[in-house]
Coordinates of C-alpha atoms in Angstrom, one line a residue:
X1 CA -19.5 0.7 -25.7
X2 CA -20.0 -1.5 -22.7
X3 CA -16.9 -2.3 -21.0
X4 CA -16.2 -5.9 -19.3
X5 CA -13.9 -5.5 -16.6
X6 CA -12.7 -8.5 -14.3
X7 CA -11.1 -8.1 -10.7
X8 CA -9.4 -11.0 -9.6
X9 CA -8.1 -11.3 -5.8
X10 CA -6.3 -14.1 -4.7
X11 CA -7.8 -15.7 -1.6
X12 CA -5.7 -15.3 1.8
X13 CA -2.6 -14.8 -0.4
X14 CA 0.0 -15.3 1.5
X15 CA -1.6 -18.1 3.5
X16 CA -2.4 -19.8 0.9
X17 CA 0.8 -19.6 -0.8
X18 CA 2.3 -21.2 2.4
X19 CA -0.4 -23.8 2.4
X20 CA 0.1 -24.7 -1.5
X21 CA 4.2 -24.8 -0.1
X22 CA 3.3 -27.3 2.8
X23 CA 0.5 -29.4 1.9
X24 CA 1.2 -31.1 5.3
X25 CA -0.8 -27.2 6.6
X26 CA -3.9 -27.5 4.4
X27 CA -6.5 -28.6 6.7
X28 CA -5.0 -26.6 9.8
X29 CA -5.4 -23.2 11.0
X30 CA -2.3 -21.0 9.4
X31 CA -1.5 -17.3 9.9
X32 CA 1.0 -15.4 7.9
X33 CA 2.6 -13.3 11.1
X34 CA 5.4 -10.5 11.0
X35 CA 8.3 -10.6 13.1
X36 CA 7.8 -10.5 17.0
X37 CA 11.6 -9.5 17.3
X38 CA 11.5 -7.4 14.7
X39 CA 8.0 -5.5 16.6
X40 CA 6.2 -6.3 13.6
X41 CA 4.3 -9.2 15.3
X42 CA 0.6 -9.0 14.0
X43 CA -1.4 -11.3 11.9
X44 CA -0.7 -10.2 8.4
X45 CA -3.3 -12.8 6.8
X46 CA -5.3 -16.1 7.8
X47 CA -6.5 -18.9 5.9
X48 CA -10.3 -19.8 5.6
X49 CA -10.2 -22.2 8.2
X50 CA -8.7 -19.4 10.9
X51 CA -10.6 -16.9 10.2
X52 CA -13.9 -18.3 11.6
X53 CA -12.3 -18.7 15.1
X54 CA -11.7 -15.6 15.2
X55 CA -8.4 -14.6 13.7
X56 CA -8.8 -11.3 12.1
X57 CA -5.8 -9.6 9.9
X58 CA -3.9 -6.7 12.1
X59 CA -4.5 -8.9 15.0
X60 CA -1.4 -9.4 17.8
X61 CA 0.0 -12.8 17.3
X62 CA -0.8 -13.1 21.0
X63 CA -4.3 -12.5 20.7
X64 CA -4.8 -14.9 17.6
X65 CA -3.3 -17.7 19.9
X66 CA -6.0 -16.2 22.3
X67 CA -8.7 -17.0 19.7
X68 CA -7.0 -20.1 18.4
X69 CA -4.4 -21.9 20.5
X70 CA -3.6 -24.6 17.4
X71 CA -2.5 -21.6 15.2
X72 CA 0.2 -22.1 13.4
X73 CA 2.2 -19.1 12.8
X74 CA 4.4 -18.9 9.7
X75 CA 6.8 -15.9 8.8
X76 CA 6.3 -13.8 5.8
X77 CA 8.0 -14.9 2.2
X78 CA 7.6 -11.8 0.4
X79 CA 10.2 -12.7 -2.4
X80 CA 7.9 -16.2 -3.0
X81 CA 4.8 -14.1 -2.8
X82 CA 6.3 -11.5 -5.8
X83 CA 7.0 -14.8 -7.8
X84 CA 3.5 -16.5 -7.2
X85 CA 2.1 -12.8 -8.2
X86 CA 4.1 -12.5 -11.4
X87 CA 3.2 -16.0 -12.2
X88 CA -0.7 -14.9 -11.9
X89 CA -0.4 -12.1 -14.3
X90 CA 1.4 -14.0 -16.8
X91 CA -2.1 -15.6 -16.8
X92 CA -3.9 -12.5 -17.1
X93 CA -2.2 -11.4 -20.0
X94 CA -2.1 -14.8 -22.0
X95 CA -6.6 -12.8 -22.0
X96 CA -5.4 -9.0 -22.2
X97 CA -2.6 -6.8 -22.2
X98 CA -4.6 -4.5 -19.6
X99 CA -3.8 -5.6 -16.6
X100 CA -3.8 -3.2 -13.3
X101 CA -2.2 -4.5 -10.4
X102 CA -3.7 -3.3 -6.3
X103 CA -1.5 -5.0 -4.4
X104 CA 0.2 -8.3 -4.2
X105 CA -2.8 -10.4 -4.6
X106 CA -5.2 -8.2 -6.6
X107 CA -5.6 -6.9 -10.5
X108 CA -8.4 -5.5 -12.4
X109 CA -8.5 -7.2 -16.1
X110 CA -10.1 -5.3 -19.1
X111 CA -11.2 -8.0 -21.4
X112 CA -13.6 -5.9 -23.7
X113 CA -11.0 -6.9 -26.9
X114 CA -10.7 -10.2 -25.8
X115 CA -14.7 -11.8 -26.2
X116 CA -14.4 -12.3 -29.6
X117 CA -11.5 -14.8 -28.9
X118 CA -12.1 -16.0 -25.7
X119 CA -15.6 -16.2 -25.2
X120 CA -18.2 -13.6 -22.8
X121 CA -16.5 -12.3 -19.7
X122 CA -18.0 -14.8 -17.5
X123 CA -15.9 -18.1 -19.7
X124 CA -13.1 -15.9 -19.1
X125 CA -13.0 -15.7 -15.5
X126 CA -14.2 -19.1 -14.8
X127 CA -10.8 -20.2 -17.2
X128 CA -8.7 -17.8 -15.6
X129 CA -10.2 -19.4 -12.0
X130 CA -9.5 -23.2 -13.4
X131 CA -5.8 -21.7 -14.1
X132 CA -4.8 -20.4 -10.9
X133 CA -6.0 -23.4 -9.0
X134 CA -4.3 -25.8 -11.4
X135 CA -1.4 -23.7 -12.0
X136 CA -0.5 -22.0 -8.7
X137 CA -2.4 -24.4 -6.4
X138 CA -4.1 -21.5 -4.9
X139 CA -7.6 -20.2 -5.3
X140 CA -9.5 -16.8 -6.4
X141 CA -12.3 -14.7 -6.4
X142 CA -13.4 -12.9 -9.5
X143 CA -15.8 -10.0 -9.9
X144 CA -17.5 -9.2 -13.4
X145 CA -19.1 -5.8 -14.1
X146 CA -18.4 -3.1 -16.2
X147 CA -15.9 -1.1 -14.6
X148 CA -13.5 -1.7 -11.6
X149 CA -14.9 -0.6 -8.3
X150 CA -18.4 -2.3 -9.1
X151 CA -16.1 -5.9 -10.4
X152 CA -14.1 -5.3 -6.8
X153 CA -17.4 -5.2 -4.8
X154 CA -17.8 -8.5 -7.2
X155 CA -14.8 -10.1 -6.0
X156 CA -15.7 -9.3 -2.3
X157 CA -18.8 -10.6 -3.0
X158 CA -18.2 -14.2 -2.3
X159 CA -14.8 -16.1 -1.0
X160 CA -13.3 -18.3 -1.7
X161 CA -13.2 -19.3 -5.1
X162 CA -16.2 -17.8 -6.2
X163 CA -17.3 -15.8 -9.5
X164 CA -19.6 -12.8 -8.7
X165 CA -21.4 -11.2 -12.2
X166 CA -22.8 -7.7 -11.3
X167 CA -24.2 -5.6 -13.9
X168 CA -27.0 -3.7 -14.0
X169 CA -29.8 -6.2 -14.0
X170 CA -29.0 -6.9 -10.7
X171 CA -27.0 -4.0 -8.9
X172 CA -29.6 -3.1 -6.9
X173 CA -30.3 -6.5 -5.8
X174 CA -26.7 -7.5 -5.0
X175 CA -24.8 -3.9 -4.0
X176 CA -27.4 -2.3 -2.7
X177 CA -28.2 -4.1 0.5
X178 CA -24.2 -4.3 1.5
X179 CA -23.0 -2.6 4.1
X180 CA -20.8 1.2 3.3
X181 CA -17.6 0.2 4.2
X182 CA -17.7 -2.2 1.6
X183 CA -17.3 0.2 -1.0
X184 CA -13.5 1.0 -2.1
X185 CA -12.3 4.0 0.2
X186 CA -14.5 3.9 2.7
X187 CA -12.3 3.1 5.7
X188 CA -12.9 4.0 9.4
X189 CA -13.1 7.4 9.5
X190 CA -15.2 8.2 6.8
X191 CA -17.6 5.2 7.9
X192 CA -18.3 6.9 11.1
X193 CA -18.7 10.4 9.3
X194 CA -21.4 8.3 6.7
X195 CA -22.9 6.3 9.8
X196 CA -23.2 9.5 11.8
X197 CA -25.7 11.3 9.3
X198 CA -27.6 7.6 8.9
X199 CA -25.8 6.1 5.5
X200 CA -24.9 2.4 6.3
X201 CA -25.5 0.3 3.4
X202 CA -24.3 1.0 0.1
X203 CA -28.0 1.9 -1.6
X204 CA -28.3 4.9 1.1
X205 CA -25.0 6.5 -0.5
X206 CA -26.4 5.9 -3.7
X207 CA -29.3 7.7 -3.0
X208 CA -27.7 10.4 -0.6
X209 CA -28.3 14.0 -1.6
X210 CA -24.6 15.1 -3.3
X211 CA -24.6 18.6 -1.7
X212 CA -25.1 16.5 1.6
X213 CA -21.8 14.3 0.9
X214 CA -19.6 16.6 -0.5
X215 CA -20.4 19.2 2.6
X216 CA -19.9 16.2 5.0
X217 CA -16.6 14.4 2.7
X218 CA -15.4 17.4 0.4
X219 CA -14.8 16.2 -3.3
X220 CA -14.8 12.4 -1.5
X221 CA -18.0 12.6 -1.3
X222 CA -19.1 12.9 -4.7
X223 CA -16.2 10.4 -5.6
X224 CA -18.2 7.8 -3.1
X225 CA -21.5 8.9 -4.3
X226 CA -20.8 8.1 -8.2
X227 CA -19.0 4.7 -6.8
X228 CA -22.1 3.6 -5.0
X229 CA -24.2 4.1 -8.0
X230 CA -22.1 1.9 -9.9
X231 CA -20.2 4.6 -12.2
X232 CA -16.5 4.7 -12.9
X233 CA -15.2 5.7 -16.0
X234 CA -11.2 5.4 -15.0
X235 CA -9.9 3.0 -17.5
X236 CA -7.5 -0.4 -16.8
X237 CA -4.1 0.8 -17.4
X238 CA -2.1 -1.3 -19.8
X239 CA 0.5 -4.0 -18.7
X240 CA 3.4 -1.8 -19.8
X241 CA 2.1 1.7 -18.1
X242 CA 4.3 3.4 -15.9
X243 CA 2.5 5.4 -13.3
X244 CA 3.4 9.1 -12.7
X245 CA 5.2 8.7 -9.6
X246 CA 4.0 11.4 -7.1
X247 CA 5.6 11.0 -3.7
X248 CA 8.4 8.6 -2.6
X249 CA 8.6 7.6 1.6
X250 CA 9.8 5.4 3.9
X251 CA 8.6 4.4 6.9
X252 CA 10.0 1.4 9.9
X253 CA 8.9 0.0 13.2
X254 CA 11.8 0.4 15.2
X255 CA 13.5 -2.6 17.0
X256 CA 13.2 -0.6 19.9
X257 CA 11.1 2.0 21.2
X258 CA 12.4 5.8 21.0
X259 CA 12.8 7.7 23.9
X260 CA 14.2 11.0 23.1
X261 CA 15.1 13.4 20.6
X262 CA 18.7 11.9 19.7
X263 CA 17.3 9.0 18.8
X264 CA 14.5 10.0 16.3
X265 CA 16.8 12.6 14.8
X266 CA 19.1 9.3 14.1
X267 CA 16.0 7.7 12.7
X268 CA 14.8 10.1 10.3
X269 CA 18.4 10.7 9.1
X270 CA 18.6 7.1 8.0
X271 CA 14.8 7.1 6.7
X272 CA 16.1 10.5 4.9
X273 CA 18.3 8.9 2.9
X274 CA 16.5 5.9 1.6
X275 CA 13.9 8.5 0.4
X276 CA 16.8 11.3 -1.1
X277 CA 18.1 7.7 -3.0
X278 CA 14.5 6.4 -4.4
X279 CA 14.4 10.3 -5.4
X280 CA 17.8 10.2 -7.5
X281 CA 16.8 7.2 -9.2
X282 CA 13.8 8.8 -10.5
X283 CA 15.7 12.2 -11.2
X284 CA 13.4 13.9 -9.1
X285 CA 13.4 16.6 -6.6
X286 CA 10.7 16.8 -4.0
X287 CA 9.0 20.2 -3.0
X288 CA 7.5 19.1 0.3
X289 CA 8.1 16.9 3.4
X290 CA 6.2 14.8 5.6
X291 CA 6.7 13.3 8.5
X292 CA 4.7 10.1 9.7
X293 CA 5.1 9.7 14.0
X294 CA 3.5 6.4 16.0
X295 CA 3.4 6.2 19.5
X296 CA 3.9 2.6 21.8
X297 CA 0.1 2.9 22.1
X298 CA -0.4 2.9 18.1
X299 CA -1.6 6.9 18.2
X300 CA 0.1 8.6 15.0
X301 CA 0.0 11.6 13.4
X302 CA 1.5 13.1 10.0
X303 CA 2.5 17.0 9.4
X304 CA 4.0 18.1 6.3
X305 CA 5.9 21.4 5.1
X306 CA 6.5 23.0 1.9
X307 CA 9.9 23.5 0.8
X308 CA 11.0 27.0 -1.0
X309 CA 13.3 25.0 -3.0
X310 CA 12.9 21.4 -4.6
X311 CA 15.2 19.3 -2.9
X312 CA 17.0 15.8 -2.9
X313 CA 19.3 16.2 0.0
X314 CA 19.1 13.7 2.7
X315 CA 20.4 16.1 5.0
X316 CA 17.4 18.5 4.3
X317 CA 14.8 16.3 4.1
X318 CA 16.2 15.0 7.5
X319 CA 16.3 18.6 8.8
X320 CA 13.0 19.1 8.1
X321 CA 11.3 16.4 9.3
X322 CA 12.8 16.7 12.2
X323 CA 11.3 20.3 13.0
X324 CA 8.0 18.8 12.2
X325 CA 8.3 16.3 14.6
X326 CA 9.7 18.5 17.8
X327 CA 6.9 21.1 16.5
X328 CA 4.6 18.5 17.0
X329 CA 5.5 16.2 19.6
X330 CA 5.6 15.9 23.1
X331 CA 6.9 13.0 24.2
X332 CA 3.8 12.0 26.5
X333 CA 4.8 8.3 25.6
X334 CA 7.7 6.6 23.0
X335 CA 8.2 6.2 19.7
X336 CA 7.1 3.2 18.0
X337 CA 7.5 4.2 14.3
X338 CA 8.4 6.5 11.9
X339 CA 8.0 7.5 8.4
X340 CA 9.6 10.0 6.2
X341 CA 8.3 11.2 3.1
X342 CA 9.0 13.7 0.1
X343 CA 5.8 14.4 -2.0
X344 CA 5.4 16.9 -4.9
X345 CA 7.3 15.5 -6.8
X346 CA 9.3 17.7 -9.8
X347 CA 12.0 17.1 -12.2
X348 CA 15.3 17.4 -11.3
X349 CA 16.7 19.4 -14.2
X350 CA 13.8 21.6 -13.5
X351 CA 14.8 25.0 -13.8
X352 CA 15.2 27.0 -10.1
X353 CA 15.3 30.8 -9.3
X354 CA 19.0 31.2 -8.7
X355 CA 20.2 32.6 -5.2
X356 CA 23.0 33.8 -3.5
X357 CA 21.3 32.8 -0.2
X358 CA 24.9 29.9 1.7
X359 CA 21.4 27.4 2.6
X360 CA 21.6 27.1 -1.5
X361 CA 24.9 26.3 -2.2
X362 CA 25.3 23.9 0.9
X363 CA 22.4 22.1 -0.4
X364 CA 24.0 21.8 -4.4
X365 CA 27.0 20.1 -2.0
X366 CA 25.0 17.8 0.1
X367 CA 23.3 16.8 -3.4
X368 CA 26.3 15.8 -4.4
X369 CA 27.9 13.8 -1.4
X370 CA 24.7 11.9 -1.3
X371 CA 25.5 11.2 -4.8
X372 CA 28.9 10.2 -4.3
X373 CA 27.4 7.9 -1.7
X374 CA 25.2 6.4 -3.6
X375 CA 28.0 5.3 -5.6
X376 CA 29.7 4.2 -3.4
X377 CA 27.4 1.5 -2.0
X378 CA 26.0 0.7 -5.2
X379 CA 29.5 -0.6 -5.7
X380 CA 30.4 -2.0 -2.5
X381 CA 26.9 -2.7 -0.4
X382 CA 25.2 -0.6 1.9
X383 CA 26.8 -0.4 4.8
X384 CA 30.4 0.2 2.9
X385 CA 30.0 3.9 3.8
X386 CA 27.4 5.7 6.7
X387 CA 27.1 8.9 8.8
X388 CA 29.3 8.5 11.8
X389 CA 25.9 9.2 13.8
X390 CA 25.0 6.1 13.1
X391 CA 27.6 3.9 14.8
X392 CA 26.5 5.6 18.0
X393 CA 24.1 3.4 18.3
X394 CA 24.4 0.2 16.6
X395 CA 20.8 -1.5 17.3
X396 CA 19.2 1.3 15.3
X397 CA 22.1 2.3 13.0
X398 CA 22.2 -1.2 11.8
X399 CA 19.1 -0.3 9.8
X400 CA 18.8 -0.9 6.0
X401 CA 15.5 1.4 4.8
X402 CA 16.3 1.1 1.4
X403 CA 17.2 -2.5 0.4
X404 CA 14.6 -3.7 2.8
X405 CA 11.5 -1.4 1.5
X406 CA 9.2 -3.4 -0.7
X407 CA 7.7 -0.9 -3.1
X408 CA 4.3 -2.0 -3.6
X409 CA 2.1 -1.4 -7.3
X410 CA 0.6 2.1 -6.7
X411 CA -3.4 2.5 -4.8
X412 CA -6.4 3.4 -7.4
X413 CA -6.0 7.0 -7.3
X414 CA -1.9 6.5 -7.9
X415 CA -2.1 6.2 -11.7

């Protein structure tokens, strides 16, 4: 049976949410703009009439005033953007109760069930388009195809406010002539790897030898290959779904660079625990640890380690993302960022080899301090109880990782 999948992507979302707030901004230039006291000053999104002078998303808020002195720079509302998203899929699923979020701002809809109520796919974007605008006073773009990457490249297609119908009368005509990076998952690095053996549009993927991509991308390869000729069998989860959750991190721009050992050791203690918490509340253990380093010149790096036994203790996780890091660093410049992460995810009442070894019975205690803590500020706020480490030094012990992560709907491979 032919499937009719929608993506719907919500044009310059947070701009435009900040426009539709102050209608007195509508015909000016806006960015959307992280903190520059925070360090997290860079252009997080534009509105349509900033972009064509010249302000580009992950731009310095100095260099978009560069490109367009009349800016207007706007901090970020994320707990009005989660609202304006909620409100959209309540739309959505008044047409289907599959409804896949990507982000904020994006959602594949499968409304294969729904034509016999609601009309072909195409009356059922163009009414979900008319609803947005009138209902949110914001504006989207809506791909149409038969299954999701294909409806995404739909969606990209055209902006803003546009509906894009690509099936395969005229895939060739439309996708093939568009450039690689296009195509979902093809981000810098693999473009140059595609560019560097002469792929650069779409069709020439399609038409790539496999044994050619898969030596040059691994199992990528044929994943991009199949992609660019329009094939994608994964299905739209359901509205209710809840995704197998694989990994749990944490990662912060720090208010102030770090210079030395001390201070990312005090870093990835406080990152540590966010990620042990998230961890508890999914009565998971994780089996292996990565760190995530960033310099002041924006150079990172990520190492990982496999743990002999599943863990959820701060302290450990801490400990070993620490070794990564002095393994792997060598303080040629500071520390801009850091992230922490625990991956491989296994039940906590998984059964364990028991040992005798003292590193296994301190870790059953430090499971259950950070346990006790947990309690603890559950009850009376975060800062109610903290490592004594932390007062040394208040700029960066005055952190909150957990309370202040947004977790995000999961990417396309995530479910």
């Amino acid at each position: 049976m032919v499937r009719h999948i929608l993506h719907c992507d919500m044009n310059a979302f947070y701009a435009s949410v900040e426009c539709q707030r102050h209608p007195e901004l509508r015909n000016q230039p806006v960015a959307v703009c992280g903190s520059q006291e925070a360090r997290h000053g860079i252009v997080l999104t534009a509105n349509y009439i900033a972009k064509p002078r010249g302000v580009k998303t992950g731009m310095a808020i100095w260099q978009a005033l560069q490109c367009c002195p009349d800016l207007v720079v706007l901090p970020p509302d994320m707990g009005e953007y989660i609202r304006i998203s909620k409100l959209a899929r309540e739309i959505y699923e008044d047409y289907t109760d599959q409804v896949e979020p990507f982000g904020l701002d994006e959602s594949w809809l499968d409304v294969t069930g729904s034509v016999g109520l609601y009309g072909s796919p195409m009356t059922i974007a163009r009414e979900i388009s008319r609803r947005i605008k009138f209902e949110l006073g914001i504006t989207a773009s809506i791909g149409v195809s038969d299954n999701k990457v294909t409806a995404k490249l739909g969606s990209d297609y055209k902006k803003p406010d546009a509906i894009t119908r690509i099936r395969r009368d005229n895939y060739h005509e439309i996708v093939y002539p568009l450039p690689v990076e296009d195509l979902l998952y093809v981000g810098p690095a693999t473009s140059r790897k595609l560019r560097a053996i002469g792929i650069s549009t779409i069709g020439r993927l399609a038409e790539a030898p496999l044994d050619c991509l898969t030596h040059r991308l691994g199992k990528m390869g044929a994943i991009l290959h199949m992609f660019a000729n329009g094939r994608d069998v994964s299905p739209v989860q359901k509205s209710d779904h809840v995704p197998n959750v694989k990994s749990v991190g944490n990662s912060a721009t720090t208010p102030r660079d770090l210079v030395c050992d001390a201070d990312v050791h005090l870093m990835l203690l406080l990152l540590a625990e966010s990620v042990a918490a998230r961890m508890r509340e999914l009565v998971s253990r994780c089996t292996v640890v990565e760190v995530y380093v960033r310099d002041k010149d924006l150079h990172s790096f990520s190492r990982q380690r496999k743990l002999r036994t599943p863990t959820c203790s701060s302290a450990e996780i801490a400990q070993t993302a620490f070794e990564l890091f002095r393994a792997s660093y060598r303080w040629e410049k500071p520390v801009r960022s850091l992230g922490v992460r625990g991956a491989g995810l296994v039940e906590a009442d998984a059964g364990v080899q028991l040992s005798l070894y003292q590193s296994d019975i301190k870790r059953d205690k430090w499971e259950r301090i950070d346990k006790a803590v947990d309690d603890l500020r559950q009850r009376y706020g975060y800062m109610s109880v903290q490592r004594a480490l932390m007062l040394t030094d208040p700029q960066l012990g005055a952190i909150n990782p957990k309370d202040s992560h947004t977790v995000h709907p999961v990417g396309y491979f995530g479910g």
